[in-house]
Every structure is written in structure tokens, then in C-alpha cells.
CSV table of C-alpha atoms and ligand atoms in Angstrom, one decimal:
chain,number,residue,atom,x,y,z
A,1,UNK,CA,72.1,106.7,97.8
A,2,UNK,CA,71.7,103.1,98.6
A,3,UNK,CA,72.0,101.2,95.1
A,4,UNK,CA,69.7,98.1,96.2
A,5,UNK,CA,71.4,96.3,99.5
A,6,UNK,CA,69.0,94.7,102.0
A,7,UNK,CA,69.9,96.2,105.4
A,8,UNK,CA,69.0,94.2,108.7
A,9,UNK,CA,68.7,96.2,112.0
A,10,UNK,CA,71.2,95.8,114.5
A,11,UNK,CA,68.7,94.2,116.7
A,12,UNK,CA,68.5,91.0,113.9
A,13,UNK,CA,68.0,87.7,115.9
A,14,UNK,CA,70.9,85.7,115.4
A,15,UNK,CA,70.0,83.2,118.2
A,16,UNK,CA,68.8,80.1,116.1
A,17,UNK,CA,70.9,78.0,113.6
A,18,UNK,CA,69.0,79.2,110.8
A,19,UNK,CA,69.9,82.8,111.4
A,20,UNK,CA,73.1,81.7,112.2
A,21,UNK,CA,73.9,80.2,108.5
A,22,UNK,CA,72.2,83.1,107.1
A,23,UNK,CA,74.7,85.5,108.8
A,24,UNK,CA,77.1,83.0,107.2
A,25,UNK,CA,75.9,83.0,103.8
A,26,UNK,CA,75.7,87.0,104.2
A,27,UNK,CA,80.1,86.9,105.0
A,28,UNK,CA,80.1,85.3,101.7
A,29,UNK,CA,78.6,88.0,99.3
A,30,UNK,CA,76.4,85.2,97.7
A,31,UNK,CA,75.5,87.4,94.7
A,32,UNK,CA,79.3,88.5,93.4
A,33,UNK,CA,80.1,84.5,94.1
A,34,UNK,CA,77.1,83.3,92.1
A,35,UNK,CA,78.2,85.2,89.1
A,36,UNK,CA,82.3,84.7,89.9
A,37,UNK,CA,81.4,81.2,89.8
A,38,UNK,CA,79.1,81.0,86.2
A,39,UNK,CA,82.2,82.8,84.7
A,40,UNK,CA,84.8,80.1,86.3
A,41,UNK,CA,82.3,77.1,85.2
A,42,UNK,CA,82.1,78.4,81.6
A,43,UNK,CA,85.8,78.7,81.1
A,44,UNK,CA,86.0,75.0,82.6
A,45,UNK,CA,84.0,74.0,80.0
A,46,UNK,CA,85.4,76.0,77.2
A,47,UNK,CA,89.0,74.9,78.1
A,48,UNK,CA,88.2,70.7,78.3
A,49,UNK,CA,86.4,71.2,75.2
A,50,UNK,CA,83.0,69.5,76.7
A,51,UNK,CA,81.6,66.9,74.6
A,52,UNK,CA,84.3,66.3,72.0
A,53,UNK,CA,86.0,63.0,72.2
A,54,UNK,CA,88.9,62.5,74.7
A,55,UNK,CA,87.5,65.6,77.1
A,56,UNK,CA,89.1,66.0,80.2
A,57,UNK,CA,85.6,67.2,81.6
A,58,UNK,CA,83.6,65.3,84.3
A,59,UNK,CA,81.0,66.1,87.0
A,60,UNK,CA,83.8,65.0,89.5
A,61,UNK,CA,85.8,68.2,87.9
A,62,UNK,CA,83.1,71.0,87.8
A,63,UNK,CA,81.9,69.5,91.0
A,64,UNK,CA,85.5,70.0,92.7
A,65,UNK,CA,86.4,73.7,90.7
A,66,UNK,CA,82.9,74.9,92.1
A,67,UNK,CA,83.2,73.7,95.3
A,68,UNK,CA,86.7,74.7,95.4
A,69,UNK,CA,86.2,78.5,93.8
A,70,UNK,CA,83.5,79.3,95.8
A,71,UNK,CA,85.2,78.3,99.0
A,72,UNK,CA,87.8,79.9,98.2
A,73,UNK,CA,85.9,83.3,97.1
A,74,UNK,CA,83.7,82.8,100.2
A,75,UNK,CA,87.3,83.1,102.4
A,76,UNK,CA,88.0,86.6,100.4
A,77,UNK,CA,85.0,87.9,101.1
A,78,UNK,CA,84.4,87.1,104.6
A,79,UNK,CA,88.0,88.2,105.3
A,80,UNK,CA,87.4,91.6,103.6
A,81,UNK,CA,84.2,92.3,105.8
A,82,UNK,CA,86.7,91.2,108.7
A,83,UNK,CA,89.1,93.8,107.7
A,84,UNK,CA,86.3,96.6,107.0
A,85,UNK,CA,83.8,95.8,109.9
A,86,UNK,CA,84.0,99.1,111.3
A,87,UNK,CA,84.2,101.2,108.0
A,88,UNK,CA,81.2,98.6,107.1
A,89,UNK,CA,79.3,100.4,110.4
A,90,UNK,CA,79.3,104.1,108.8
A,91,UNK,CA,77.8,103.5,105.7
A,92,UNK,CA,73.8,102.6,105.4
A,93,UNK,CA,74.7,100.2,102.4
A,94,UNK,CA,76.8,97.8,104.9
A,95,UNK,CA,76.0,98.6,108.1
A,96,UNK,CA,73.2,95.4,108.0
A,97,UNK,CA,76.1,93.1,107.0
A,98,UNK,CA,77.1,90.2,109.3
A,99,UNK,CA,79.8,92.1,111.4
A,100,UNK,CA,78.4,95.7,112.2
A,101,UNK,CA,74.7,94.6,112.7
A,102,UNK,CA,76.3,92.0,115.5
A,103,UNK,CA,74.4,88.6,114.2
A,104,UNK,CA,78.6,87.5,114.0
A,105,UNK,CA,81.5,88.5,116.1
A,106,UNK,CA,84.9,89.4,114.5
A,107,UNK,CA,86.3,86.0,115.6
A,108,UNK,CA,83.9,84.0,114.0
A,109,UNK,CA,84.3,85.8,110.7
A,110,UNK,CA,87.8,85.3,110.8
A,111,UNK,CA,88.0,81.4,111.5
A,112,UNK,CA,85.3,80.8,108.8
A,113,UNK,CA,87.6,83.1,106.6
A,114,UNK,CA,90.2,81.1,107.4
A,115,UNK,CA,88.9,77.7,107.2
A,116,UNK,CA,87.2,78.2,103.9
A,117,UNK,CA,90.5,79.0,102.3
A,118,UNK,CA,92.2,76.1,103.7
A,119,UNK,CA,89.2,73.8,102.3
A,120,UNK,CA,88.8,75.5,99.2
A,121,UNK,CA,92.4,75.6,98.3
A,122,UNK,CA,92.7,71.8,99.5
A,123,UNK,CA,89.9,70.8,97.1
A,124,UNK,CA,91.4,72.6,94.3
A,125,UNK,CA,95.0,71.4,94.7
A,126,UNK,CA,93.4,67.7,95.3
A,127,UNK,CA,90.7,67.6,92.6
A,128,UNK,CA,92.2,70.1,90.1
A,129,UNK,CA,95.3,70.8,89.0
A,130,UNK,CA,97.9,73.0,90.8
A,131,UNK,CA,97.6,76.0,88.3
A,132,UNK,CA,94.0,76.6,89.5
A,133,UNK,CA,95.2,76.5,92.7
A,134,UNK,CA,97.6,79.2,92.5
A,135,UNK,CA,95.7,81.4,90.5
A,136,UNK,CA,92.5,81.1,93.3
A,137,UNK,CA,95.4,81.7,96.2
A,138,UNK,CA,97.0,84.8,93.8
A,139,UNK,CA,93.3,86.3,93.7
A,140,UNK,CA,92.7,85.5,97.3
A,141,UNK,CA,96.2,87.6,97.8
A,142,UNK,CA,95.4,90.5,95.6
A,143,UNK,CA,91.8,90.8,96.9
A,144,UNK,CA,92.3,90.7,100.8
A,145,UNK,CA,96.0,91.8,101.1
A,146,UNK,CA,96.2,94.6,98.0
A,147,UNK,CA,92.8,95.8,97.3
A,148,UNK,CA,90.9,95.7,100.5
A,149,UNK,CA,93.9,98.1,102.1
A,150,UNK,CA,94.4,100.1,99.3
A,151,UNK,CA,91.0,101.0,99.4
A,152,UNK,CA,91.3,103.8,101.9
A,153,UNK,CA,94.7,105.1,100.2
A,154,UNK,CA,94.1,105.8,96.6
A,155,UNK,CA,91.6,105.8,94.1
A,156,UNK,CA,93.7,103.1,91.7
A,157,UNK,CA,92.3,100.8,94.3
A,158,UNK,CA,89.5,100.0,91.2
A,159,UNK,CA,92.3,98.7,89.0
A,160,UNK,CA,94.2,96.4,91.5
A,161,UNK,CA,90.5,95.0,93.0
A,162,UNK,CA,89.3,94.5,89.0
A,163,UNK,CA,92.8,92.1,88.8
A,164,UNK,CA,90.8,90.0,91.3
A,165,UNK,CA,87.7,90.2,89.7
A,166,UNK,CA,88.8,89.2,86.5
A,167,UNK,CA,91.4,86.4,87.2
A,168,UNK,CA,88.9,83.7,88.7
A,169,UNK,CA,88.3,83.1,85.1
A,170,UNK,CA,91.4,81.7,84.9
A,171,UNK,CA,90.6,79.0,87.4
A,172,UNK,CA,88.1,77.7,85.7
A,173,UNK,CA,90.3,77.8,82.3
A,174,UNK,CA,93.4,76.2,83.9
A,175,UNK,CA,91.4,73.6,86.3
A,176,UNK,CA,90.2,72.0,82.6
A,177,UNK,CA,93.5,72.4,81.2
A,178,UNK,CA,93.5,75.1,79.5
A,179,UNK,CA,96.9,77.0,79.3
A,180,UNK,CA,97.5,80.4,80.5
A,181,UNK,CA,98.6,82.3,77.3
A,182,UNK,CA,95.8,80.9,74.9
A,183,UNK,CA,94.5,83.8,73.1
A,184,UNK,CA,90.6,82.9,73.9
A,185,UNK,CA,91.4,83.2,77.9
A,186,UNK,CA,93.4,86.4,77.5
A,187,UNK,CA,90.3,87.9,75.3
A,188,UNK,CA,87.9,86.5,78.7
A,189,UNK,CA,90.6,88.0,81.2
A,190,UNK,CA,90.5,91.5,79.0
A,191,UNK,CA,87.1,91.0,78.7
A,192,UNK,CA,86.4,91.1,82.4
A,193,UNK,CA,88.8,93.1,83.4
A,194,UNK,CA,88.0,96.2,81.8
A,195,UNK,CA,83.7,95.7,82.0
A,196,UNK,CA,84.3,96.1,85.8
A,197,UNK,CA,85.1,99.6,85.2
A,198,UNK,CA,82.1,100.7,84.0
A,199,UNK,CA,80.5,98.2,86.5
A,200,UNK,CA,82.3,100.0,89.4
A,201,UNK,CA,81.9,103.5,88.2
A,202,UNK,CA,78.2,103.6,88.6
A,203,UNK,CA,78.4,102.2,91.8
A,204,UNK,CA,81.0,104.9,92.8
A,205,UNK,CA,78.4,107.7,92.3
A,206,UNK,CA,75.6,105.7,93.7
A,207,UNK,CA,77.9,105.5,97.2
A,208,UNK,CA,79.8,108.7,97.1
A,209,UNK,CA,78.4,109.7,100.3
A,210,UNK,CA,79.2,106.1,101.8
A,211,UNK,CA,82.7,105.7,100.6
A,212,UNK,CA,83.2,109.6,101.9
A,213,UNK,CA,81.4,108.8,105.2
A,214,UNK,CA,83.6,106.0,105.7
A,215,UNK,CA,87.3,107.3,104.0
A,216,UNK,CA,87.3,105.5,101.1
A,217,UNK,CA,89.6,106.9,98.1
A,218,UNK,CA,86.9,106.2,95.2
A,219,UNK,CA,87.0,107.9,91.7
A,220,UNK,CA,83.8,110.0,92.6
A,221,UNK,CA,86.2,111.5,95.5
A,222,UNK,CA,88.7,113.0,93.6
A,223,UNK,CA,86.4,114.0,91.4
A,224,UNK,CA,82.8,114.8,93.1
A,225,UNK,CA,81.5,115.8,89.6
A,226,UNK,CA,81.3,112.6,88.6
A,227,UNK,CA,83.3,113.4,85.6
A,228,UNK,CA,86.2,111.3,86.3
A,229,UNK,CA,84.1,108.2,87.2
A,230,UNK,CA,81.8,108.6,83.8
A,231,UNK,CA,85.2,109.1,81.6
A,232,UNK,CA,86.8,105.8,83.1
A,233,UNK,CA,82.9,104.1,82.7
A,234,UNK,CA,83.2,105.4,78.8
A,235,UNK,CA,87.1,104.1,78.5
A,236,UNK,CA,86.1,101.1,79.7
A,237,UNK,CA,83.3,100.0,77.7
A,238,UNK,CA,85.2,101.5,74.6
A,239,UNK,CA,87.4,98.8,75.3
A,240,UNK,CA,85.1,96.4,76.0
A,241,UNK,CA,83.4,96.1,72.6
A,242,UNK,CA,86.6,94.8,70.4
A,243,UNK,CA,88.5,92.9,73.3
A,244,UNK,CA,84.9,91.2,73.9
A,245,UNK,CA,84.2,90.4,70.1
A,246,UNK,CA,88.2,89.1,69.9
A,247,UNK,CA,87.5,85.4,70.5
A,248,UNK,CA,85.5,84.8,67.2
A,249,UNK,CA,89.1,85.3,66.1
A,250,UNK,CA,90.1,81.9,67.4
A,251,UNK,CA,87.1,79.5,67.9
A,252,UNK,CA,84.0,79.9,67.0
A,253,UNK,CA,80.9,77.4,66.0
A,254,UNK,CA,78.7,80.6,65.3
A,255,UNK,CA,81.1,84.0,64.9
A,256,UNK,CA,77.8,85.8,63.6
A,257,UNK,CA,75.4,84.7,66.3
A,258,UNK,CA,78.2,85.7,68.5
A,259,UNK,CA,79.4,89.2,67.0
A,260,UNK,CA,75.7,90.3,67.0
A,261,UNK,CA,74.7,89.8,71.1
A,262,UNK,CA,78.1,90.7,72.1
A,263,UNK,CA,78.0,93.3,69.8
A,264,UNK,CA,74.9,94.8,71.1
A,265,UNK,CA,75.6,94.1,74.7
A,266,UNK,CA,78.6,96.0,73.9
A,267,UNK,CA,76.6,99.2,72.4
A,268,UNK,CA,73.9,99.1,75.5
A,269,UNK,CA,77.1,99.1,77.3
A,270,UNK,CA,78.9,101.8,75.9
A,271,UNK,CA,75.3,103.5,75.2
A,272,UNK,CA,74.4,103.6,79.0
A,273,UNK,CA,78.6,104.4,80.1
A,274,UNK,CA,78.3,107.5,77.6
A,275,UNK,CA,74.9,108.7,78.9
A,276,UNK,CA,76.2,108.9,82.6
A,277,UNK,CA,79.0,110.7,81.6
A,278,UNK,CA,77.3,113.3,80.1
A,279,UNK,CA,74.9,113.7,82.7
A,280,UNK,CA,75.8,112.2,86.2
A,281,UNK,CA,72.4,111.2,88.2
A,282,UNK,CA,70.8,108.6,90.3
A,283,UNK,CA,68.8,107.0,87.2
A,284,UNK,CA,71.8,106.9,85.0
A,285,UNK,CA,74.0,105.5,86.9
A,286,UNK,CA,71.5,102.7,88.1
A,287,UNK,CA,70.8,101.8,85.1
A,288,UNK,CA,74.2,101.7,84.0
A,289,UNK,CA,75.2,99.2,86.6
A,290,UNK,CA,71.8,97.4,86.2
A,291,UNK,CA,73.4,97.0,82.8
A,292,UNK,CA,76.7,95.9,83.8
A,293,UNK,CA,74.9,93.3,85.8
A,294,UNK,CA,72.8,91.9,83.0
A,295,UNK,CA,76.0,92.0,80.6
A,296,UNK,CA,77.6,89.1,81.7
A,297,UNK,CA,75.7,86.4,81.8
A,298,UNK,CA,74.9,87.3,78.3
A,299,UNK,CA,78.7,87.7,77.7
A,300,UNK,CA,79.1,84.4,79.1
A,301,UNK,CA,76.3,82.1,77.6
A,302,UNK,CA,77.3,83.8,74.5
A,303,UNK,CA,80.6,82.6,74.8
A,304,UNK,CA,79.7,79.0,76.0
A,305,UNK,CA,77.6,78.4,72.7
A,306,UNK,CA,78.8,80.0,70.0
A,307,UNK,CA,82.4,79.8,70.9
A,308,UNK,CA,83.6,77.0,73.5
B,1,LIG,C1,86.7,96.5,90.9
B,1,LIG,C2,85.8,95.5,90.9
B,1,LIG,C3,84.5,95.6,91.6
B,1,LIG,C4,84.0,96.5,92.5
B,1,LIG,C5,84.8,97.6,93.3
B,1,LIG,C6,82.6,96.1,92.8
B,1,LIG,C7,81.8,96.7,93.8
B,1,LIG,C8,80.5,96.4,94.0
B,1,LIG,C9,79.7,96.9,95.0
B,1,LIG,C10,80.1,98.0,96.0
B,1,LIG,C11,78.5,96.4,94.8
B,1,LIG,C12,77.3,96.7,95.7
B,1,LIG,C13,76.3,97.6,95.1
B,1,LIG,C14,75.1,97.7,96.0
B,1,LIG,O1,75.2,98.0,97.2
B,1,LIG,O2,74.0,97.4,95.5
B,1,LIG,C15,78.5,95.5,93.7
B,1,LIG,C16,77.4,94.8,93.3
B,1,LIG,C17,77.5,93.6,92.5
B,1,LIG,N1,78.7,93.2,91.9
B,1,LIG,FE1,80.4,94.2,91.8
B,1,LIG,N2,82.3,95.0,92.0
B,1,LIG,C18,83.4,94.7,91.3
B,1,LIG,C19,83.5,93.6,90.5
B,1,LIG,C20,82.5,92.6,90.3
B,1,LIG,C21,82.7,91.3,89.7
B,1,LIG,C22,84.0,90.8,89.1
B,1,LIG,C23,81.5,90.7,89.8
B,1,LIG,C24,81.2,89.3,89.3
B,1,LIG,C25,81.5,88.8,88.2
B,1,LIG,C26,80.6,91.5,90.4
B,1,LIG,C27,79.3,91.2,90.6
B,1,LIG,C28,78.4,92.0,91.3
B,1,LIG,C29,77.0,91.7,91.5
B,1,LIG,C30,76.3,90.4,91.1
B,1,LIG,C31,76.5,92.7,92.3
B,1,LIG,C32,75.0,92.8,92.8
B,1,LIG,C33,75.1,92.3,94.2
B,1,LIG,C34,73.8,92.6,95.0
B,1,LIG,O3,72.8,93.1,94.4
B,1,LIG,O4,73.9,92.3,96.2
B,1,LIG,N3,81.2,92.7,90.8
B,1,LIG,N4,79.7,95.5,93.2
B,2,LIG,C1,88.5,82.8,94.0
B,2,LIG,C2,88.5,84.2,94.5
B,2,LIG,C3,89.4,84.6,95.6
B,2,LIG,C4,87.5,85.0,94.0
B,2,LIG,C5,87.4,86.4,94.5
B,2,LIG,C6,86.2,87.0,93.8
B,2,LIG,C7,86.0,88.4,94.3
B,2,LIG,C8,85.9,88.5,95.7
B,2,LIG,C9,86.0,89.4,93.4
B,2,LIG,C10,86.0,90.7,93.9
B,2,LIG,C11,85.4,91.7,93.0
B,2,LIG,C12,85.4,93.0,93.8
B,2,LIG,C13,86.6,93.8,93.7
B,2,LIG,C14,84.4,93.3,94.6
B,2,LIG,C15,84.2,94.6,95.4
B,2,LIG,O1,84.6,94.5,96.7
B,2,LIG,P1,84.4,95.7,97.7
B,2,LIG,O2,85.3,95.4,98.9
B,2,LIG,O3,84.7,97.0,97.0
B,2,LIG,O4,82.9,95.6,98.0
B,2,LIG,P2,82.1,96.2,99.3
B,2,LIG,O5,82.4,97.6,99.4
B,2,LIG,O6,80.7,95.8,99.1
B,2,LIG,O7,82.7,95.4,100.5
């Protein structure tokens, strides 16, 4: 049932400094940061226009919006294991994470929570520009005071918690001075937005005991089937293939290049969304989100060289 997550046991030394930042870096989620943080480094670079004469871009800037985002993103995290510490205790995917397996106490979680939002914001709002801050404090909002409660209420939680997934784009975009309603960052947002369906869905199945274990309203708990969860994964990555292949529309220094491997990532996508729907087990659903996970980067560098 376990997707892939590393669990320690609850005996884990946590005694030397070592462990100690490693229980840190653990409250952060390093892997959904890593990848937050490509997307928002990419739509920096897209939005100064990198390279062509007059460029807002410089290491100072990427150096700050990374810095910045991932602070920022660390607080969210770290705050939603605060919030979930004893749901995280029921389930054998989380019950290894920093607060359960007792390598950190609830009051530490919650001051580095705290203090990584004050710092990250700071940074941003120093180094950026104050549009990047407010959309990393808006997604800090929606993540830890909309999503992580909802969670145990309804199964829309998916589509609230995607808003947050998908608008740290948007700090990148707006920290290089890029405006808001520009039709390439509303094609990224879309973009995002709805590949986290599919992304999610899998990972819905994969968990169903875990979220049901620990009261969590998913997609795979109205609907234990499965069928629910693959429809959404199929709506999702129908979408995905024309509001991913929009931006060629706009900008682009190689539209074919670009149409082709976001095309195909698109059909391996919808290919893998389309087989887990019409037969929901283990292997098809890890391979859909193994997928998902290998989509955007490719999405991404895409992007960065045939379009920004
Ligand atoms: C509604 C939105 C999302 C939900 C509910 C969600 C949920 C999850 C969950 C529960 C896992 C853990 C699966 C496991 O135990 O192996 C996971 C894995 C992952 N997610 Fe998402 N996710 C969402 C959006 C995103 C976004 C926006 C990103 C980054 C761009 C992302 C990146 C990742 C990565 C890199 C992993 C693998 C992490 C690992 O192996 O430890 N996810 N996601
Ligand atoms: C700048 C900024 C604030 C960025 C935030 C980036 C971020 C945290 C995106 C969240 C994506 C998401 C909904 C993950 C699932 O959380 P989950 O609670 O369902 O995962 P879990 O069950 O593993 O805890």
C-alpha cells in the first residue's frame, strides 16, 4: 500500500546534530520543494527574458526567489505535519516522519514553521518584488489554513490543495517581472493545476487504506472502486494535453520541438490516466504517478528551451 516513502522506527536516534538537521530537512518534504522550486526558477527565467538585452535577471534574483520560495514552502510543510502529527501516526506511509517517530517535538516543528515563513517572506519582499511575496504568503494561506483542514472534511480537498500546488509558479513569474494575466503564465498555472489531478489520483488508490485509517476524505473514499479517482485522473490529463501545448501560441523559439515532447508527454499521460481507469490496481496506478513525476521536469525544460 505504501507508494515508495522511507519509514524510520520510532526508536530513530535523534541525539546528534546530524540527525537533528535530518529530522529538519524531513519537516520540509525536500522532494515536493525540489520540484516546486525547478518550476518557480524556470518561470523566473522565462518572465526576465534571460539573456536578451536589458534582462532584469541576475544571480542576486534567482539566488533570493530560491532562497525565498523554498523557505517559504519549507514553513508550509512543516506546519502541515504540525497540524497532522497525530493523523501522520496511523498511517505506515507517515508514521516515520519527523513528528510521530519522535526525532522532533511538536514545539520545535512549529517555531521552525514559523521562523521559515518570517525569513522566507522577508527575503522575498526584500530581494523580490512584493507581488511574489503575496502570491508565496496566498499559497502558504491556502495550503496550511484551507487544504490541510479540509482534508478530513471533503474530498474537494484535491482541488483547493492543487491551487497551492500550482500557484508557486507564479512566484517565480512575478519575482522576474512578469505580470499576472500574461497568457504564457496562465497556460503554466492551467498547466499545473490540472496535471496534479492525475498526479494525486494514483496516489489516492495507492493510500486508500492510509487516508481511511486515518479519516481522510479522498476521492478513493467516496468511491472505493476506484472509479471516481481514475475518471478525475482521465479529465485531468484530457485537459492537460491542449492547455500544456497553449504556450507555442505566444512565444516560442522552437513550437515543433515543443508540440512533439509535450505532446507525447501529454499522450503517456493521458495513456497511463486511461489505463488506471479501466482497470484500478497497484501497478497501474504506480506507474501512473511514476509518470506524473517524470512529466514535469520534461514539461518544464521543454518550456525553458523552446519557449522562454
Ligand atoms: C493536490 C496536490 C497534491 C497532492 C495531494 C499530492 C500528494 C502527494 C503525496 C501524498 C505524495 C507521497 C506519495 C508517497 O508516499 O510516495 C506525493 C509525492 C510526490 N509529489 Fe505530490 N501531491 C500534490 C501535488 C504535487 C506538486 C504540485 C508537486 C511538485 C511540483 C508534487 C511533487 C511530488 C513529488 C516530487 C513526490 C515524490 C516524493 C517522494 O518520493 O518522497 N506533488 N504527492
Ligand atoms: C511557496 C509555497 C508555500 C509552496 C507550497 C508548495 C506546496 C506545499 C505544494 C503542496 C502540494 C500538495 C497539495 C501536496 C500534498 O500535501 P499533503 O498534505 O496531501 O501530503 P501528505 O499527506 O504527504 O502530508
Amino acid at each position: 500500500m505504501n507508494p515508495g516513502v522511507t519509514t524510520l522506527p520510532a526508536t530513530a536516534d535523534c541525539s546528534s546534530p546530524t540527525a537533528k538537521l535530518s529530522a529538519y530537512l524531513g519537516l520540509t518534504k525536500p522532494k515536493i520543494v525540489l520540484l516546486e522550486l525547478v518550476a518557480v526558477l524556470i518561470a523566473l527565467h522565462m518572465a526576465t527574458g534571460y539573456g536578451a538585452p536589458g534582462s532584469p535577471w541576475s544571480a542576486a534574483l534567482v539566488l533570493a526567489t530560491a532562497v525565498g520560495t523554498g523557505l517559504v514552502a519549507a514553513s508550509a510543510n512543516a506546519l502541515n505535519m504540525w497540524v497532522e502529527r497525530e493523523r501522520d501516526a496511523k498511517m505506515p506511509r507517515t508514521m516515520g516522519r519527523p513528528l510521530p517517530s519522535g526525532r522532533l517535538t511538536p514545539d520545535e516543528a512549529l517555531w521552525f514553521g514559523t521562523l521559515s515563513l518570517a525569513l522566507g517572506a522577508s527575503l522575498l519582499l526584500s530581494f523580490t518584488t512584493p507581488m511574489a511575496t503575496f502570491v508565496a504568503v496566498f499559497t502558504w494561506l491556502v495550503y496550511v489554513a484551507f487544504y490541510t483542514p479540509l482534508k478530513t472534511r471533503t474530498w474537494l480537498n484535491t482541488a483547493v490543495g492543487a491551487v497551492s500546488g500550482a500557484t508557486p509558479l507564479l512566484i517565480g513569474w512575478t519575482a522576474g517581472g512578469g505580470e499576472l494575466t500574461h497568457p504564457i503564465a496562465i497556460a503554466m498555472l492551467a498547466t499545473m493545476y490540472v496535471w496534479q489531478f492525475p498526479h494525486f489520483m494514483a496516489i489516492a488508490w495507492l493510500c486508500r487504506d492510509d487516508y481511511t485509517i486515518a479519516g481522510y476524505e479522498m476521492s478513493t473514499k467516496l468511491d472505493p472502486s476506484g472509479r471516481w479517482a481514475g475518471l478525475q485522473a482521465v479529465i485531468g490529463s484530457a485537459i492537460l494535453l491542449p492547455v500544456s501545448l497553449a504556450p507555442v501560441l505566444w512565444a516560442a523559439a522552437a513550437p515543433v520541438a515543443y508540440t512533439i515532447v509535450v505532446g507525447l508527454a501529454g499522450v503517456a499521460m493521458l495513456q497511463s490516466s486511461a489505463a488506471f481507469l479501466a482497470d484500478r490496481n497497484d501497478a497501474l496506478a504506480r506507474r501512473l504517478m511514476r509518470v506524473s513525476l517524470l512529466y514535469v521536469p520534461v514539461w518544464l525544460v521543454a518550456l525553458w528551451c523552446c519557449v522562454g
